[in-house]
Amino acid sequence: MKFTGTSSYVATDDLKLAVNAAITLERPLLVKGEPGTGKTMLAEELADAFGARLITWHIKSTTKAHQGLYEYDAVSRLRDSQLNSERVHDIGNYIVKGKLWEAFEAEDRVILLIDEIDKADIEFPNDLLQELDRMEFYVYETDQTIRAKKRPIIIITSNNEKELPDAFLRRCFFHYIAFPDAETLRQIVDVHYPDISQQLVSQALEIFFDIRKAPGLKKKPSTSELVDWLKLLMADQIGVDALREADASKALPPLAGALVKNEQDIMLLERLAFMNRNRR
């Protein structure tokens, strides 16, 4: 099982090596990188490349590790007992399977995405150590052990909002998706818009990287935001000349709301443009 990329996802050689190393080692692949660099999409493309089912566990600040295994719905059981329901005699009726359970009981090998693990409590990764290591867990309510029929390929993403515990990191293969260079971005744009004007792409990339290089920027525009911006430029038929004029006379390019997402950055870019004009 080797990942070689897909026609709709530009994967660098380093990323392909990391994916295949994690598969060989049978360890989760921990992927970090700026938001919008394709971490979540990697799992989707892996599923497409291998013809496998994708099971996604989106992590929130309130998510607990046991929710990925199962939850016991005691409230429903109490209600059914008050209604004298026959279901109450089988406790299994009140076990709600989590995403790990779903992945473990799959007959075929699946892709399990644990998305944005750094959003959860700091103890969350440690609470999953044994389950991800042994590929099994115990259900106390029904006195059964759930073991993985086929070891899933596990992709874990992080935006680096919190440091992850060393014990957890030791059990993962790590890869950092560096921000793409101009040539890689061109390839990504070509995948999304094969008929786009290359002159437009060149001018848009120049403006895009100028914004990213602005000192003190709170949120740098991401790859996905560049793709959105180009889509808007084409939809509104804004050509190269309009971008060049805007670049020379204004702090922000047309439809900049696709790239710049907060007022502090808008004010910063306007201030930098004002200072540059005064130096001329």
Coordinates of C-alpha atoms in Angstrom, one line a residue:
M1 CA 0.0 0.0 0.0
K2 CA 1.9 3.1 -1.3
F3 CA 0.6 6.6 -1.6
T4 CA 1.7 8.3 -4.7
G5 CA -0.7 11.3 -4.7
T6 CA -3.8 11.9 -6.7
S7 CA -4.8 14.0 -9.7
S8 CA -6.7 16.4 -7.4
Y9 CA -4.1 16.8 -4.6
V10 CA -0.5 18.1 -5.0
A11 CA 1.5 16.1 -2.5
T12 CA 5.3 16.8 -2.2
D13 CA 7.8 14.0 -2.2
D14 CA 8.4 14.5 1.5
L15 CA 4.7 14.2 2.3
K16 CA 4.4 11.0 0.2
L17 CA 7.4 9.6 2.1
A18 CA 5.9 10.5 5.4
V19 CA 2.5 8.8 4.6
N20 CA 4.2 5.6 3.4
A21 CA 6.5 5.5 6.4
A22 CA 3.6 5.8 8.8
I23 CA 1.7 3.0 6.9
T24 CA 4.8 0.8 7.1
L25 CA 5.4 1.4 10.8
E26 CA 1.7 1.1 11.5
R27 CA 1.7 4.3 13.5
P28 CA -0.6 7.3 13.3
L29 CA 0.7 10.1 11.0
L30 CA 0.7 13.4 12.9
V31 CA 0.5 16.2 10.4
K32 CA 1.1 19.8 11.4
G33 CA 1.1 23.0 9.3
E34 CA -0.5 26.3 8.8
P35 CA -4.3 26.3 8.5
G36 CA -5.3 25.8 4.9
T37 CA -2.3 23.8 3.8
G38 CA -4.3 20.7 3.1
K39 CA -3.9 18.6 6.2
T40 CA -7.5 17.5 6.4
M41 CA -7.7 17.1 2.6
L42 CA -4.8 14.6 2.9
A43 CA -7.0 12.1 4.6
E44 CA -9.7 12.6 2.1
E45 CA -7.3 12.0 -0.8
L46 CA -5.8 9.0 0.9
A47 CA -9.2 7.4 1.1
D48 CA -9.7 8.2 -2.6
A49 CA -6.3 6.8 -3.6
F50 CA -6.8 3.6 -1.7
G51 CA -10.5 3.2 -2.4
A52 CA -11.0 3.1 1.4
R53 CA -13.8 4.5 3.6
L54 CA -13.0 7.7 5.4
I55 CA -14.1 8.0 9.1
T56 CA -13.7 11.5 10.4
W57 CA -13.6 12.5 14.1
H58 CA -13.7 16.3 14.3
I59 CA -12.3 17.4 17.7
K60 CA -13.7 20.3 19.6
S61 CA -12.6 22.0 22.9
T62 CA -15.2 20.0 24.7
T63 CA -14.4 16.6 23.1
K64 CA -13.4 13.8 25.5
A65 CA -11.3 10.8 24.5
H66 CA -14.0 8.3 25.6
Q67 CA -16.4 9.7 23.1
G68 CA -14.2 8.3 20.4
L69 CA -14.6 4.8 21.9
Y70 CA -18.3 4.8 23.0
E71 CA -20.8 6.5 25.3
Y72 CA -23.3 4.9 27.6
D73 CA -26.7 6.6 27.3
A74 CA -28.0 6.2 30.9
V75 CA -30.7 8.8 30.5
S76 CA -32.4 6.9 27.7
R77 CA -32.2 3.7 29.7
L78 CA -33.8 5.4 32.7
R79 CA -36.6 6.8 30.5
D80 CA -37.2 3.4 28.9
S81 CA -37.3 1.7 32.3
Q82 CA -40.0 4.2 33.4
L83 CA -42.0 3.3 30.3
N84 CA -41.5 -0.5 30.9
S85 CA -39.8 -0.9 27.5
E86 CA -38.4 -4.3 26.6
R87 CA -35.2 -2.6 25.3
V88 CA -34.1 -1.8 28.9
H89 CA -33.1 -5.4 29.5
D90 CA -30.3 -5.2 26.9
I91 CA -27.7 -2.6 28.0
G92 CA -26.2 -2.8 24.5
N93 CA -29.1 -0.8 23.3
Y94 CA -27.7 2.2 25.1
I95 CA -24.1 2.0 24.0
V96 CA -23.4 4.6 21.4
K97 CA -20.4 3.7 19.3
G98 CA -17.7 6.2 18.7
K99 CA -15.5 6.8 15.7
L100 CA -12.7 4.5 16.9
W101 CA -15.2 1.7 17.5
E102 CA -16.5 2.3 14.0
A103 CA -13.0 2.1 12.5
F104 CA -12.1 -1.0 14.6
E105 CA -15.1 -3.0 13.6
A106 CA -14.8 -2.3 9.8
E107 CA -14.3 -5.3 7.7
D108 CA -11.9 -3.5 5.4
R109 CA -9.1 -1.2 6.2
V110 CA -10.3 2.4 6.6
I111 CA -8.8 5.8 6.9
L112 CA -9.4 7.3 10.4
L113 CA -9.0 11.1 10.5
I114 CA -8.6 12.7 14.0
D115 CA -9.0 16.3 13.0
E116 CA -7.5 19.2 15.0
I117 CA -6.4 17.2 18.0
D118 CA -4.9 20.3 19.6
K119 CA -8.3 21.8 20.1
A120 CA -9.1 19.4 22.9
D121 CA -7.9 19.3 26.5
I122 CA -4.2 18.7 27.1
E123 CA -5.0 15.2 28.5
F124 CA -6.9 14.2 25.5
P125 CA -4.0 12.7 23.5
N126 CA -2.7 10.8 26.5
D127 CA -6.1 9.3 27.1
L128 CA -6.0 7.6 23.7
L129 CA -2.4 6.2 24.0
Q130 CA -3.4 2.6 24.8
E131 CA -6.2 2.4 22.4
L132 CA -4.1 3.7 19.4
D133 CA -1.2 1.6 20.4
R134 CA -3.0 -1.8 21.1
M135 CA -5.8 -1.2 18.6
E136 CA -8.3 -2.4 21.2
F137 CA -10.4 -1.2 24.1
Y138 CA -12.7 -2.6 26.8
V139 CA -16.4 -1.9 27.2
Y140 CA -17.2 -2.2 30.9
E141 CA -21.0 -2.1 30.5
T142 CA -21.1 -5.1 28.2
D143 CA -18.0 -6.8 29.3
Q144 CA -16.5 -7.1 25.9
T145 CA -13.2 -6.1 24.2
I146 CA -13.3 -4.4 20.9
R147 CA -10.3 -5.2 18.7
A148 CA -9.5 -3.8 15.3
K149 CA -10.3 -6.3 12.6
K150 CA -8.0 -4.4 10.2
R151 CA -5.6 -1.8 11.5
P152 CA -6.9 1.6 10.2
I153 CA -4.6 4.1 8.7
I154 CA -4.7 7.0 11.1
I155 CA -4.2 10.6 10.2
I156 CA -4.0 13.1 13.0
T157 CA -4.0 16.9 12.3
S158 CA -2.9 19.7 14.5
N159 CA -2.7 23.5 14.0
N160 CA -0.2 23.8 16.8
E161 CA -2.6 25.6 19.2
K162 CA -1.3 23.4 22.0
E163 CA 1.9 21.4 22.6
L164 CA 1.2 17.6 22.5
P165 CA 2.5 15.3 25.2
D166 CA 5.9 13.6 24.6
A167 CA 4.4 10.1 25.2
F168 CA 1.8 10.7 22.5
L169 CA 4.4 12.1 20.1
R170 CA 6.6 9.0 20.5
R171 CA 3.8 6.9 19.1
C172 CA 3.4 8.9 16.0
F173 CA 5.2 9.5 12.8
F174 CA 5.5 13.3 12.4
H175 CA 5.3 15.5 9.3
Y176 CA 5.2 19.3 9.0
I177 CA 3.6 20.6 5.8
A178 CA 5.7 23.6 5.0
F179 CA 4.0 26.5 3.3
P180 CA 4.2 25.8 -0.5
D181 CA 6.6 27.8 -2.6
A182 CA 5.4 29.7 -5.7
E183 CA 5.9 26.7 -8.1
T184 CA 4.0 24.3 -5.9
L185 CA 1.2 26.9 -5.5
R186 CA 1.1 27.1 -9.3
Q187 CA 0.6 23.3 -9.5
I188 CA -2.2 23.5 -6.9
V189 CA -3.9 26.3 -8.8
D190 CA -3.6 24.3 -12.0
V191 CA -5.3 21.3 -10.4
H192 CA -8.3 23.5 -9.4
Y193 CA -8.4 25.8 -12.5
P194 CA -6.6 24.1 -15.4
D195 CA -7.7 26.8 -17.9
I196 CA -6.8 29.9 -15.8
S197 CA -4.6 32.6 -17.3
Q198 CA -1.0 32.1 -16.2
Q199 CA -0.4 35.8 -16.3
L200 CA -3.2 36.3 -13.8
V201 CA -1.7 33.5 -11.6
S202 CA 1.7 35.2 -11.7
Q203 CA 0.3 38.6 -10.7
A204 CA -2.0 37.1 -8.1
L205 CA 0.9 35.1 -6.6
E206 CA 3.1 38.2 -6.4
I207 CA 0.4 40.1 -4.5
F208 CA -0.3 37.1 -2.3
F209 CA 3.3 36.6 -1.2
D210 CA 3.6 40.4 -0.6
I211 CA 0.7 40.2 1.8
R212 CA 2.2 37.2 3.5
K213 CA 5.5 38.9 3.9
A214 CA 4.0 42.0 5.6
P215 CA 5.7 42.3 9.1
G216 CA 3.3 41.9 12.0
L217 CA 0.5 40.3 10.1
K218 CA -1.9 38.6 12.5
K219 CA -3.2 36.0 10.1
K220 CA -1.3 35.2 6.9
P221 CA -3.5 34.1 4.0
S222 CA -3.4 30.4 3.3
T223 CA -3.4 28.2 0.2
S224 CA -7.1 27.6 0.3
E225 CA -7.7 31.3 0.6
L226 CA -5.6 31.9 -2.5
V227 CA -7.6 29.4 -4.4
D228 CA -10.9 31.1 -3.3
W229 CA -9.5 34.5 -4.3
L230 CA -8.6 33.3 -7.8
K231 CA -12.0 31.9 -8.2
L232 CA -13.5 35.3 -7.3
L233 CA -11.1 37.1 -9.7
M234 CA -12.2 34.9 -12.5
A235 CA -15.9 35.1 -11.7
D236 CA -15.7 38.9 -11.6
Q237 CA -13.5 38.9 -14.7
I238 CA -10.8 40.9 -13.0
G239 CA -7.7 40.7 -15.2
V240 CA -4.0 41.2 -14.8
D241 CA -4.1 45.0 -15.6
A242 CA -6.7 45.6 -12.8
L243 CA -4.5 43.7 -10.3
R244 CA -1.4 45.7 -11.4
E245 CA -3.2 49.0 -11.0
A246 CA -4.6 48.0 -7.6
D247 CA -1.1 46.8 -6.5
A248 CA 0.4 50.2 -7.4
S249 CA -2.3 52.5 -5.9
K250 CA -4.0 50.7 -3.0
A251 CA -3.0 48.7 0.1
L252 CA -5.5 45.9 -0.6
P253 CA -6.2 44.2 -3.9
P254 CA -9.7 43.6 -5.4
L255 CA -11.8 41.2 -3.4
A256 CA -9.2 41.2 -0.6
G257 CA -11.8 39.8 1.8
A258 CA -10.9 36.4 0.6
L259 CA -7.3 36.9 1.8
V260 CA -7.4 39.3 4.7
K261 CA -9.7 38.2 7.5
N262 CA -9.5 40.8 10.3
E263 CA -9.5 44.5 10.7
Q264 CA -6.1 44.7 12.4
D265 CA -4.4 43.3 9.3
I266 CA -6.4 45.6 7.0
M267 CA -5.2 48.6 9.1
L268 CA -1.6 47.2 9.1
L269 CA -1.5 46.8 5.3
E270 CA -3.0 50.3 4.8
R271 CA -0.4 51.8 7.1
L272 CA 2.5 50.0 5.4
A273 CA 1.2 51.1 1.9
F274 CA 0.9 54.7 3.2
M275 CA 4.5 54.6 4.5
N276 CA 5.8 53.1 1.2
R277 CA 4.0 55.8 -0.8
N278 CA 5.6 58.5 1.3
R279 CA 9.1 57.1 0.8
R280 CA 8.7 57.5 -3.0

